Amino acid sequence: MATVHETLEASTRKNTILKSHDRYNESGAPLCDAFVIGIAGGSASGKTHVAHEIVRQLGAIPSVVIMSQDSFYKWNSPEQIALAFANEKDFDHPDSLDLDLFAKCLRDLKRNRQTNVPVYSFSLHQRLDETQYLYGAAIIIVEGILALHDSELRNLYDLKLFVQCDSDLMLARRIRRDVAERGRDVNGVIDQYLRFVKPSFDNFVQPSSRYADVILPPKENMEGINLVVEYIRRKLAERSSNLRERMALTERLLSHTSTPVPASSVKYDTSIESMQRAAEGLGVQLLPQTPQVRGIYTLLRDEKCSKEDFIFYADRLATILVEKAMEALPFEKSETTTPVEERVVGQRLAAKEVCGVTIIRWGGPLERGLQRVLRDIPLGSLLIQPEPNTSEPLLMHCMLPACVRERHRAEEAWVIVLGSQIGTGSTAFMTIRILLDHGVREDRIIFLTFLIARVGGIAVVRRAFPKVRIITGAVDNEVKEIWRMDGGGEGVKGQGKGRKDWKIEPGLGDIESRYF
Ligand SMILES: Nc1ncnc2c1ncn2[C@@H]1O[C@H](COP(=O)(O)OP(=O)(O)O)[C@@H](O)[C@H]1O
Ligand SMILES: O=c1ccn([C@@H]2O[C@H](COP(=O)(O)O)[C@@H](O)[C@H]2O)c(=O)[nH]1
């Protein structure tokens, strides 16, 4: 018998997050739901094969999730499992599946929320205790023998496919696959096929083909798949948005803001008054500009600052920022007994769940500060990187803390987000949107950063998410477009390979490179 690890691997293979990307407008609202494709067909007709072929051909398009109906087989009692091992259990009737849960998970994922999909083991004929977390799909491919049978599921699809295949070919493929991959023997597969699989195919699966937009042949189906992929590409292009570009075009956006930002006559005015005015106009919380804080910034801004000093003072500043964030968290009265047996009334943190989310590299210089103040805080991470052609932020990796992955816990959680500077604001924007998608309350997100560009995407972030607390130690003037060379450093567009990027002036330079 396969080990749990092996069965898990086999059963989760179909549910795969590849990459993810952003699709929101400047108001913070999702521009559109994910595009959903439903693929039905008999067992071993080639549904999974078609789904993978679509993913392969979509190539550069990020964020495709394949959701398999197999994940939604109901939990089986020991008696039902015994029947399954004797090939006497019907796994092909719609009642064997939890279609309500299937529709709920799909609905959540389609609406850009997280979902936790059950994990099913074919070798054990049982749903396992673990679930698989999915989030961030731009395209969802649903495949299963009954994917087109249920009307609630059908209503969620943007495109419906049916893989048509001869019964003898399906039986031959199923025998080969179930023996090789699902721990079965030939006689058992044939018994089950004749008793349950074929009748169910005739009664439920084949009749559902009438709902399909496209019927695909079982073999040599590349032409059909090509057409389907072209159609998906067209639909995605209609939906695409170049948010980062629009966020960087601040003049236009600032004219939309309800709180006008006062202009400064001095080009690089980093005086306390100027920063305070800008912070107030933008609705961000500025650290008290004590001589210590001003001194740290002076050291960090110095181009001659050694790496060692930069790390030391960035850590120190991060600690001060986190201490400021602590003022937003709820505390309650707490009694304790001192070493001399006296009772005293003090305070303790009253938040049920507090966690941190760092953006890989970008939030790194703030992590040590967070852990110094909140020693055991769970810390999740996101990897958000610019798309090479458009510089749009793409979510490449999403490892959020457990209290955010589960929606009912996310609704209670306080999240401290770490990002070293906010220029175009597109990464900050995307991070906040990801947390909101998970159910985190806007007024429980605290964003910590070393530096904000006054004229930059921050205005858009504030307008889209007015309840998020943004705490910074400094507000600088502007964000400038540059050409970032592939090998590092700035260059001139057209002279060597690179991509469009933005930098804050006067700024702290490339904080991550100076810190790491
Ligand atoms: N077009 C195809 N050409 C050749 N083999 C295929 C094709 N489609 C599927 N197969 C093979 O048939 C078997 C069952 O296919 P699969 O996609 O897993 O079926 P389903 O998901 O419909 O149960 C697999 O071994 C697969 O490699
Ligand atoms: O425990 C189980 C659960 C399901 N089955 C069979 O699986 C197929 C559906 O999967 P495909 O990948 O679409 O072939 C279905 O026909 C069930 O009979 C099983 O044998 N054991």
Coordinates of C-alpha atoms and ligand atoms in Angstrom, one line a residue:
M1 CA 0.0 0.0 0.0
A2 CA 1.2 3.5 -0.8
T3 CA 2.4 5.7 2.1
V4 CA 0.3 8.7 3.1
H5 CA 3.1 10.8 1.6
E6 CA 2.9 9.0 -1.7
T7 CA -0.9 9.1 -1.8
L8 CA -0.8 12.8 -0.9
E9 CA 1.6 13.4 -3.7
A10 CA -0.5 11.5 -6.2
S11 CA -3.8 13.1 -5.1
T12 CA -2.6 16.7 -5.0
R13 CA -0.8 16.6 -8.3
K14 CA -3.9 17.9 -10.1
N15 CA -4.3 21.0 -7.8
T16 CA -1.4 23.1 -8.6
I17 CA -0.8 26.8 -8.2
L18 CA 1.8 28.0 -10.7
K19 CA 2.0 31.8 -10.4
S20 CA -0.4 34.6 -9.7
H21 CA -0.9 38.1 -10.9
D22 CA -2.8 41.2 -10.0
R23 CA -6.0 42.5 -11.5
Y24 CA -7.5 45.3 -9.5
N25 CA -8.4 48.8 -10.4
E26 CA -7.2 52.0 -8.6
S27 CA -10.1 51.9 -6.2
G28 CA -8.8 48.6 -4.8
A29 CA -11.7 46.6 -6.2
P30 CA -11.1 43.5 -8.2
L31 CA -11.4 44.3 -11.9
C32 CA -12.8 40.8 -12.7
D33 CA -13.3 37.3 -11.4
A34 CA -11.0 34.6 -12.4
F35 CA -11.7 33.0 -15.8
V36 CA -13.1 29.5 -15.2
I37 CA -13.0 26.5 -17.6
G38 CA -15.0 23.4 -16.8
I39 CA -13.8 20.1 -18.5
A40 CA -16.0 17.0 -18.3
G41 CA -15.7 13.6 -20.0
G42 CA -15.6 9.9 -19.0
S43 CA -13.1 8.5 -16.6
A44 CA -9.7 8.3 -18.4
S45 CA -11.0 10.2 -21.4
G46 CA -8.1 12.6 -21.2
K47 CA -9.5 15.5 -19.1
T48 CA -6.4 15.9 -17.0
H49 CA -4.3 15.7 -20.2
V50 CA -6.3 18.5 -21.8
A51 CA -6.1 20.6 -18.7
H52 CA -2.3 20.3 -18.6
E53 CA -2.0 20.9 -22.3
I54 CA -4.0 24.2 -21.9
V55 CA -1.7 25.3 -19.0
R56 CA 1.4 24.4 -21.1
Q57 CA 0.2 26.3 -24.1
L58 CA -0.8 29.4 -22.0
G59 CA 2.9 29.4 -21.1
A60 CA 3.8 32.9 -19.9
I61 CA 0.3 33.6 -18.5
P62 CA 0.7 33.4 -14.8
S63 CA -1.6 32.0 -12.2
V64 CA -3.4 28.9 -13.5
V65 CA -5.0 26.5 -11.0
I66 CA -6.3 23.1 -11.9
M67 CA -9.1 22.0 -9.6
S68 CA -10.0 18.4 -9.7
Q69 CA -13.4 17.0 -8.9
D70 CA -11.6 14.0 -7.3
S71 CA -10.7 16.3 -4.3
F72 CA -14.4 16.4 -3.4
Y73 CA -15.2 12.7 -2.8
K74 CA -17.1 12.5 0.5
W75 CA -15.5 11.3 3.7
N76 CA -16.0 7.5 3.8
S77 CA -16.9 5.3 6.9
P78 CA -14.8 2.2 7.6
E79 CA -17.7 0.1 6.1
Q80 CA -17.7 2.1 2.9
I81 CA -13.9 1.8 2.6
A82 CA -14.2 -2.0 3.0
L83 CA -16.8 -1.9 0.2
A84 CA -14.4 0.2 -1.9
F85 CA -11.5 -2.2 -1.5
A86 CA -13.9 -5.0 -2.7
N87 CA -14.8 -2.8 -5.7
E88 CA -18.4 -2.7 -4.5
K89 CA -18.7 1.0 -3.8
D90 CA -20.1 3.4 -6.3
F91 CA -17.8 6.3 -6.8
D92 CA -19.4 7.4 -10.1
H93 CA -22.9 8.5 -8.8
P94 CA -23.2 12.3 -8.1
D95 CA -24.1 11.4 -4.5
S96 CA -20.5 10.2 -3.9
L97 CA -19.3 13.8 -4.2
D98 CA -19.7 16.8 -2.0
L99 CA -20.9 19.1 -4.8
D100 CA -21.9 21.9 -2.4
L101 CA -18.4 22.1 -1.0
F102 CA -17.0 21.9 -4.6
A103 CA -19.1 24.9 -5.7
K104 CA -18.2 26.9 -2.5
C105 CA -14.5 26.4 -3.0
L106 CA -14.8 27.3 -6.7
R107 CA -16.9 30.3 -6.0
D108 CA -14.3 31.6 -3.5
L109 CA -11.4 31.1 -5.8
K110 CA -13.2 32.6 -8.7
R111 CA -13.9 35.7 -6.6
N112 CA -10.2 36.1 -5.7
R113 CA -10.6 34.7 -2.2
Q114 CA -8.5 31.9 -0.7
T115 CA -9.9 28.4 -0.4
N116 CA -8.8 25.2 1.3
V117 CA -9.6 22.2 -0.9
P118 CA -9.8 18.7 0.7
V119 CA -7.2 16.2 -0.2
Y120 CA -8.4 12.7 -1.4
S121 CA -6.4 9.6 -1.5
F122 CA -7.4 7.1 -4.3
S123 CA -5.3 4.3 -2.7
L124 CA -6.9 4.7 0.7
H125 CA -10.4 5.6 -0.8
Q126 CA -10.5 8.3 1.9
R127 CA -10.4 12.1 2.4
L128 CA -7.3 13.0 4.3
D129 CA -7.1 15.3 7.3
E130 CA -5.1 17.9 5.4
T131 CA -6.4 20.5 3.0
Q132 CA -4.7 22.3 0.2
Y133 CA -4.6 26.0 0.3
L134 CA -5.3 27.8 -3.0
Y135 CA -5.3 31.5 -3.8
G136 CA -4.6 33.9 -6.6
A137 CA -5.7 32.2 -9.7
A138 CA -6.4 34.3 -12.8
I139 CA -7.5 31.1 -14.6
I140 CA -9.1 28.1 -13.0
I141 CA -9.5 24.8 -14.8
V142 CA -12.0 22.5 -13.2
E143 CA -11.9 18.9 -14.4
G144 CA -14.0 15.9 -13.5
I145 CA -16.4 13.3 -14.8
L146 CA -19.3 15.2 -13.4
A147 CA -17.9 18.7 -13.9
L148 CA -20.8 19.6 -16.3
H149 CA -23.5 17.7 -14.4
D150 CA -24.2 20.1 -11.6
S151 CA -26.0 23.3 -12.5
E152 CA -24.4 25.3 -9.6
L153 CA -21.0 24.4 -10.9
R154 CA -22.0 25.0 -14.5
N155 CA -23.1 28.6 -13.7
L156 CA -19.5 29.3 -12.5
Y157 CA -17.8 28.4 -15.8
D158 CA -16.9 30.9 -18.5
L159 CA -16.1 28.1 -20.9
K160 CA -17.4 24.5 -20.9
L161 CA -15.5 21.6 -22.6
F162 CA -16.3 17.9 -23.0
V163 CA -13.7 15.3 -24.0
Q164 CA -15.5 12.7 -26.1
C165 CA -13.8 9.3 -26.1
D166 CA -14.7 5.7 -27.0
S167 CA -15.6 3.4 -24.1
D168 CA -13.0 0.8 -25.1
L169 CA -10.2 3.4 -25.2
M170 CA -11.3 4.8 -21.8
L171 CA -11.4 1.3 -20.3
A172 CA -8.0 0.4 -21.7
R173 CA -6.5 3.7 -20.4
R174 CA -8.2 3.3 -17.0
I175 CA -6.8 -0.2 -16.4
R176 CA -3.3 1.0 -17.2
R177 CA -3.5 4.1 -15.1
D178 CA -5.3 2.6 -12.1
V179 CA -2.9 -0.3 -11.8
A180 CA 0.1 2.0 -12.2
E181 CA -1.0 5.0 -10.2
R182 CA -3.9 4.2 -8.0
G183 CA -2.8 0.9 -6.4
R184 CA -5.5 -1.3 -8.1
D185 CA -5.5 -4.7 -9.9
V186 CA -6.9 -5.5 -13.4
N187 CA -9.9 -7.6 -12.3
G188 CA -11.0 -5.1 -9.7
V189 CA -10.8 -2.2 -12.3
I190 CA -12.9 -4.2 -14.8
D191 CA -15.5 -5.3 -12.1
Q192 CA -15.9 -1.7 -10.9
Y193 CA -16.1 -0.4 -14.5
L194 CA -18.9 -2.7 -15.5
R195 CA -20.9 -2.3 -12.3
F196 CA -20.6 1.4 -11.7
V197 CA -18.4 3.4 -14.1
K198 CA -20.1 2.6 -17.4
P199 CA -23.7 2.9 -16.1
S200 CA -22.9 6.3 -14.6
F201 CA -21.2 7.4 -17.7
D202 CA -24.3 6.6 -19.7
N203 CA -26.7 8.1 -17.2
F204 CA -24.9 11.3 -16.0
V205 CA -21.6 11.9 -17.8
Q206 CA -22.4 11.6 -21.5
P207 CA -25.8 13.4 -21.2
S208 CA -23.9 16.4 -19.6
S209 CA -22.0 16.9 -22.9
R210 CA -25.0 18.8 -24.2
Y211 CA -24.0 21.8 -22.0
A212 CA -20.5 22.0 -23.5
D213 CA -19.4 24.9 -25.7
V214 CA -16.7 22.8 -27.3
I215 CA -16.5 19.0 -27.7
L216 CA -12.9 17.8 -27.9
P217 CA -11.8 14.5 -29.5
P218 CA -9.8 12.1 -27.3
K219 CA -6.7 12.0 -29.5
E220 CA -5.1 14.4 -31.9
N221 CA -7.0 17.1 -30.1
M222 CA -4.3 19.7 -30.4
E223 CA -6.2 21.8 -33.0
G224 CA -9.2 22.0 -30.6
I225 CA -7.0 22.9 -27.7
N226 CA -5.2 25.6 -29.7
L227 CA -8.5 27.2 -30.5
V228 CA -9.5 27.1 -26.8
V229 CA -6.2 28.6 -25.7
E230 CA -6.5 31.4 -28.3
Y231 CA -10.0 32.2 -27.0
I232 CA -8.7 32.3 -23.3
R233 CA -5.9 34.6 -24.4
R234 CA -8.3 37.0 -26.0
K235 CA -10.5 37.0 -23.0
L236 CA -7.6 37.7 -20.7
A237 CA -6.3 40.5 -22.9
E238 CA -9.7 42.2 -22.6
R239 CA -9.4 42.1 -18.9
S240 CA -5.7 43.1 -18.4
S241 CA -4.8 46.4 -16.7
N242 CA -1.5 48.1 -16.4
L243 CA -1.9 49.2 -12.8
R244 CA 1.7 50.1 -12.0
E245 CA 2.0 52.4 -15.0
R246 CA -1.2 54.1 -14.0
M247 CA -0.1 54.4 -10.3
A248 CA 3.1 56.0 -11.4
L249 CA 1.2 58.7 -13.4
T250 CA 0.5 60.5 -10.2
E251 CA -0.5 63.9 -11.5
R252 CA -3.6 62.5 -13.1
L253 CA -4.3 60.4 -10.0
L254 CA -3.6 63.0 -7.5
S255 CA -6.1 65.3 -9.1
H256 CA -8.7 62.6 -8.2
T257 CA -7.7 62.5 -4.5
S258 CA -10.1 64.0 -1.9
T259 CA -7.1 65.2 0.2
P260 CA -4.9 67.5 -1.8
V261 CA -1.2 67.1 -1.2
P262 CA 0.6 70.4 -0.5
A263 CA 3.3 71.1 -3.1
S264 CA 6.7 72.1 -1.9
S265 CA 8.7 74.9 -3.5
V266 CA 12.1 73.3 -2.4
K267 CA 13.0 70.4 -4.6
Y268 CA 14.4 68.1 -1.9
D269 CA 12.7 69.4 1.2
T270 CA 13.2 66.8 4.0
S271 CA 12.6 69.3 6.8
I272 CA 10.4 68.1 9.7
E273 CA 7.6 70.6 8.8
S274 CA 7.6 69.5 5.2
M275 CA 7.4 65.8 6.1
Q276 CA 4.7 66.4 8.7
R277 CA 2.6 68.4 6.2
A278 CA 3.0 65.7 3.6
A279 CA 2.2 62.9 6.0
E280 CA -0.9 64.7 7.2
G281 CA -2.1 65.3 3.6
L282 CA -1.6 61.7 2.7
G283 CA -3.1 60.3 5.9
V284 CA 0.0 58.4 6.9
Q285 CA 1.5 58.2 10.4
L286 CA 4.9 59.7 10.6
L287 CA 7.3 58.6 13.4
P288 CA 7.9 61.5 15.9
Q289 CA 10.9 63.3 14.3
T290 CA 13.1 63.0 17.4
P291 CA 16.8 63.8 17.1
Q292 CA 17.5 60.1 17.3
V293 CA 15.2 59.3 14.3
R294 CA 16.6 62.2 12.3
G295 CA 20.1 61.1 13.1
I296 CA 19.4 57.5 11.9
Y297 CA 18.0 58.8 8.6
T298 CA 21.0 61.1 8.2
L299 CA 23.3 58.1 8.6
L300 CA 21.2 55.8 6.3
R301 CA 21.0 58.4 3.5
D302 CA 24.7 58.9 3.5
E303 CA 26.1 57.1 0.4
K304 CA 29.3 56.4 2.3
C305 CA 27.4 54.5 5.1
S306 CA 29.1 51.1 5.5
K307 CA 27.0 47.9 5.1
E308 CA 27.6 47.1 8.8
D309 CA 26.3 50.5 9.9
F310 CA 23.4 50.4 7.4
I311 CA 22.3 47.0 8.8
F312 CA 22.6 48.2 12.4
Y313 CA 20.7 51.4 12.0
A314 CA 18.0 49.9 9.7
D315 CA 17.4 47.3 12.4
R316 CA 17.2 50.0 15.0
L317 CA 14.8 52.1 12.9
A318 CA 12.7 49.0 12.2
T319 CA 12.4 48.4 16.0
I320 CA 11.1 52.0 16.5
L321 CA 8.6 51.5 13.7
V322 CA 7.3 48.3 15.2
E323 CA 7.1 49.9 18.7
K324 CA 4.9 52.6 17.1
A325 CA 2.7 49.9 15.5
M326 CA 2.2 48.4 19.0
E327 CA 0.3 51.5 19.9
A328 CA -2.5 50.4 17.5
L329 CA -2.9 46.9 19.0
P330 CA -5.5 46.4 21.7
F331 CA -4.2 45.8 25.3
E332 CA -6.2 44.8 28.4
K333 CA -5.8 44.8 32.2
S334 CA -3.8 41.9 33.5
E335 CA -2.9 41.0 37.1
T336 CA 0.3 39.3 38.1
T337 CA 2.3 38.3 41.2
T338 CA 5.7 39.8 41.7
P339 CA 8.8 37.8 43.0
V340 CA 8.0 39.3 46.5
E341 CA 4.5 37.9 46.3
E342 CA 2.7 41.2 45.7
R343 CA -0.2 41.4 43.3
V344 CA 0.0 44.2 40.7
V345 CA -2.3 45.2 37.9
G346 CA -0.6 45.7 34.5
Q347 CA -1.4 45.2 30.8
R348 CA -1.2 42.4 28.3
L349 CA -1.8 42.2 24.6
A350 CA -5.5 41.5 24.0
A351 CA -5.3 40.7 20.2
K352 CA -6.3 37.0 19.6
E353 CA -4.1 36.7 16.5
V354 CA -1.2 39.0 15.5
C355 CA 1.1 38.0 12.6
G356 CA 3.6 39.6 10.2
V357 CA 3.7 39.5 6.5
T358 CA 7.0 40.3 4.7
I359 CA 7.5 40.8 1.1
I360 CA 10.6 38.8 0.2
R361 CA 13.7 41.0 0.0
W362 CA 11.6 44.2 0.0
G363 CA 10.4 43.7 3.6
G364 CA 13.6 41.9 4.8
P365 CA 15.3 45.0 6.4
L366 CA 12.3 45.3 8.7
E367 CA 12.1 41.7 9.8
R368 CA 14.6 41.8 12.6
G369 CA 12.9 44.8 14.2
L370 CA 9.6 43.0 14.2
Q371 CA 11.0 39.9 15.8
R372 CA 12.8 42.0 18.4
V373 CA 9.5 43.5 19.6
L374 CA 7.2 40.5 19.0
R375 CA 9.5 37.6 19.6
D376 CA 7.3 34.7 18.5
I377 CA 5.2 36.4 15.9
P378 CA 4.2 34.1 13.0
L379 CA 5.8 35.6 9.9
G380 CA 4.5 34.9 6.4
S381 CA 6.0 35.9 3.1
L382 CA 5.0 37.0 -0.3
L383 CA 7.2 37.1 -3.4
I384 CA 6.0 39.9 -5.7
Q385 CA 8.0 40.6 -8.8
P386 CA 7.6 42.9 -11.8
E387 CA 6.4 41.2 -15.0
P388 CA 9.4 41.7 -17.4
N389 CA 7.5 43.5 -20.2
T390 CA 5.0 45.7 -18.3
S391 CA 6.6 45.9 -14.8
E392 CA 3.2 44.9 -13.4
P393 CA 3.6 43.2 -10.0
L394 CA 3.1 39.5 -10.1
L395 CA 2.5 37.3 -7.1
M396 CA 5.0 34.5 -7.5
H397 CA 4.9 32.9 -4.1
C398 CA 2.3 33.1 -1.3
M399 CA 3.2 31.7 2.1
L400 CA 0.9 33.4 4.5
P401 CA 0.6 32.5 8.2
A402 CA -2.0 30.0 9.2
C403 CA -4.1 32.6 10.8
V404 CA -4.6 34.4 7.5
R405 CA -4.9 31.3 5.3
E406 CA -8.1 30.3 7.1
R407 CA -10.8 32.8 6.5
H408 CA -12.5 32.6 10.0
R409 CA -9.2 33.3 11.6
A410 CA -8.2 36.0 9.1
E411 CA -11.3 38.0 10.1
E412 CA -9.9 38.2 13.7
A413 CA -6.2 38.8 12.8
W414 CA -4.0 41.9 13.1
V415 CA -1.4 41.9 10.4
I416 CA 1.8 43.9 10.4
V417 CA 3.1 44.2 6.8
L418 CA 6.7 45.0 6.1
G419 CA 7.9 46.8 2.9
S420 CA 11.0 49.0 3.0
Q421 CA 9.8 51.9 0.8
I422 CA 6.6 52.9 -1.1
G423 CA 7.3 54.6 -4.4
T424 CA 4.8 53.6 -7.1
G425 CA 2.9 51.9 -4.4
S426 CA 2.0 49.0 -6.6
T427 CA 3.6 46.3 -4.4
A428 CA 2.0 47.8 -1.3
F429 CA -1.3 48.0 -3.1
M430 CA -1.1 44.4 -4.1
T431 CA -0.1 43.2 -0.7
I432 CA -3.0 44.9 1.0
R433 CA -5.4 43.6 -1.7
I434 CA -4.1 40.0 -1.0
L435 CA -4.8 40.4 2.7
L436 CA -8.3 41.8 2.1
D437 CA -9.0 38.9 -0.3
H438 CA -8.3 36.6 2.6
G439 CA -10.8 38.3 4.9
V440 CA -8.4 40.4 7.0
R441 CA -10.1 43.6 8.1
E442 CA -8.8 46.8 6.5
D443 CA -8.5 48.6 9.9
R444 CA -6.4 45.7 11.2
I445 CA -3.6 46.0 8.6
I446 CA -0.6 48.0 9.8
F447 CA 1.9 48.8 7.1
L448 CA 5.4 49.7 8.2
T449 CA 7.9 51.3 5.9
F450 CA 11.1 53.3 6.1
L451 CA 10.2 55.8 3.4
I452 CA 7.3 57.0 1.3
A453 CA 7.5 59.2 -1.9
R454 CA 5.1 62.1 -1.4
V455 CA 4.4 62.3 -5.1
G456 CA 3.9 58.7 -6.0
G457 CA 1.5 55.8 -5.8
I458 CA 0.9 56.4 -2.1
A459 CA -2.1 58.6 -3.0
V460 CA -3.7 55.7 -4.8
V461 CA -3.1 53.3 -1.9
R462 CA -4.6 55.8 0.6
R463 CA -7.6 56.4 -1.6
A464 CA -8.2 52.7 -2.2
F465 CA -7.6 51.5 1.4
P466 CA -8.3 54.5 3.7
K467 CA -8.5 52.4 6.9
V468 CA -5.1 50.7 6.6
R469 CA -2.6 52.3 9.0
I470 CA 0.6 53.2 7.2
I471 CA 3.5 54.1 9.5
T472 CA 6.7 55.6 8.0
G473 CA 9.8 57.3 9.4
A474 CA 10.2 59.7 6.5
V475 CA 8.3 61.2 3.5
D476 CA 10.5 62.2 0.5
N477 CA 9.6 64.1 -2.5
E478 CA 9.0 62.1 -5.6
V479 CA 9.3 58.8 -7.5
K480 CA 11.2 59.0 -10.8
E481 CA 11.2 56.6 -13.8
I482 CA 14.5 54.9 -14.5
W483 CA 15.8 52.2 -16.8
R484 CA 17.1 49.3 -14.6
M485 CA 19.8 47.2 -16.4
D486 CA 19.5 43.4 -16.2
G487 CA 22.9 43.1 -14.6
G488 CA 22.0 45.8 -11.9
G489 CA 22.4 49.5 -11.9
E490 CA 20.8 52.2 -14.0
G491 CA 21.1 52.7 -17.7
V492 CA 19.5 54.3 -20.7
K493 CA 16.6 52.7 -22.5
G494 CA 17.6 51.1 -25.7
Q495 CA 21.2 50.7 -24.6
G496 CA 21.4 47.2 -23.2
K497 CA 18.8 44.8 -21.8
G498 CA 16.8 46.1 -18.8
R499 CA 13.3 47.1 -17.7
K500 CA 11.5 50.2 -16.7
D501 CA 11.6 50.9 -12.9
W502 CA 11.0 53.7 -10.5
K503 CA 13.2 55.2 -7.7
I504 CA 12.5 57.6 -4.8
E505 CA 14.4 60.9 -4.7
P506 CA 16.2 62.0 -2.6
G507 CA 15.6 58.5 -1.0
L508 CA 17.7 55.9 0.7
G509 CA 18.9 54.2 -2.5
D510 CA 18.2 50.6 -3.1
I511 CA 17.6 49.6 0.5
E512 CA 17.5 45.9 0.0
S513 CA 20.9 45.9 -1.8
R514 CA 22.4 48.1 0.9
Y515 CA 21.0 45.8 3.6
F516 CA 21.6 42.3 2.2
Ligands
LIG1 N1 -4.6 12.7 -26.3 C1 -4.0 11.7 -25.6 N2 -3.1 10.9 -26.3 C2 -2.5 9.9 -25.6 N3 -2.7 9.5 -24.4 C3 -3.6 10.2 -23.7 C4 -4.3 11.3 -24.2 N4 -5.2 11.8 -23.3 C5 -5.0 11.0 -22.2 N5 -4.1 10.1 -22.4 C6 -3.6 9.1 -21.4 O1 -4.8 8.4 -20.9 C7 -4.7 8.3 -19.5 C8 -5.9 8.9 -18.8 O2 -5.8 10.3 -19.1 P1 -6.3 11.4 -18.0 O3 -6.0 12.7 -18.7 O4 -5.6 11.1 -16.7 O5 -7.8 11.1 -18.0 P2 -9.0 11.7 -17.0 O6 -8.4 12.9 -16.3 O7 -10.0 12.0 -18.0 O8 -9.4 10.6 -16.1 C9 -3.4 8.8 -19.1 O9 -2.4 7.8 -19.0 C10 -3.0 9.7 -20.3 O10 -1.6 9.8 -20.4
LIG2 O1 -11.9 6.2 -4.1 C1 -12.1 6.3 -5.3 C2 -12.6 7.4 -5.9 C3 -12.9 7.5 -7.2 N1 -12.7 6.4 -8.0 C4 -12.9 6.5 -9.5 O2 -12.3 7.6 -10.0 C5 -12.9 8.0 -11.2 C6 -12.8 9.5 -11.5 O3 -11.5 9.9 -11.6 P1 -10.9 10.2 -13.1 O4 -9.6 10.8 -12.9 O5 -11.8 11.2 -13.8 O6 -10.9 8.9 -13.9 C7 -14.3 7.6 -11.1 O7 -14.8 6.9 -12.3 C8 -14.4 6.6 -9.9 O8 -14.8 5.3 -10.3 C9 -12.2 5.2 -7.5 O9 -12.0 4.2 -8.2 N2 -11.9 5.2 -6.1

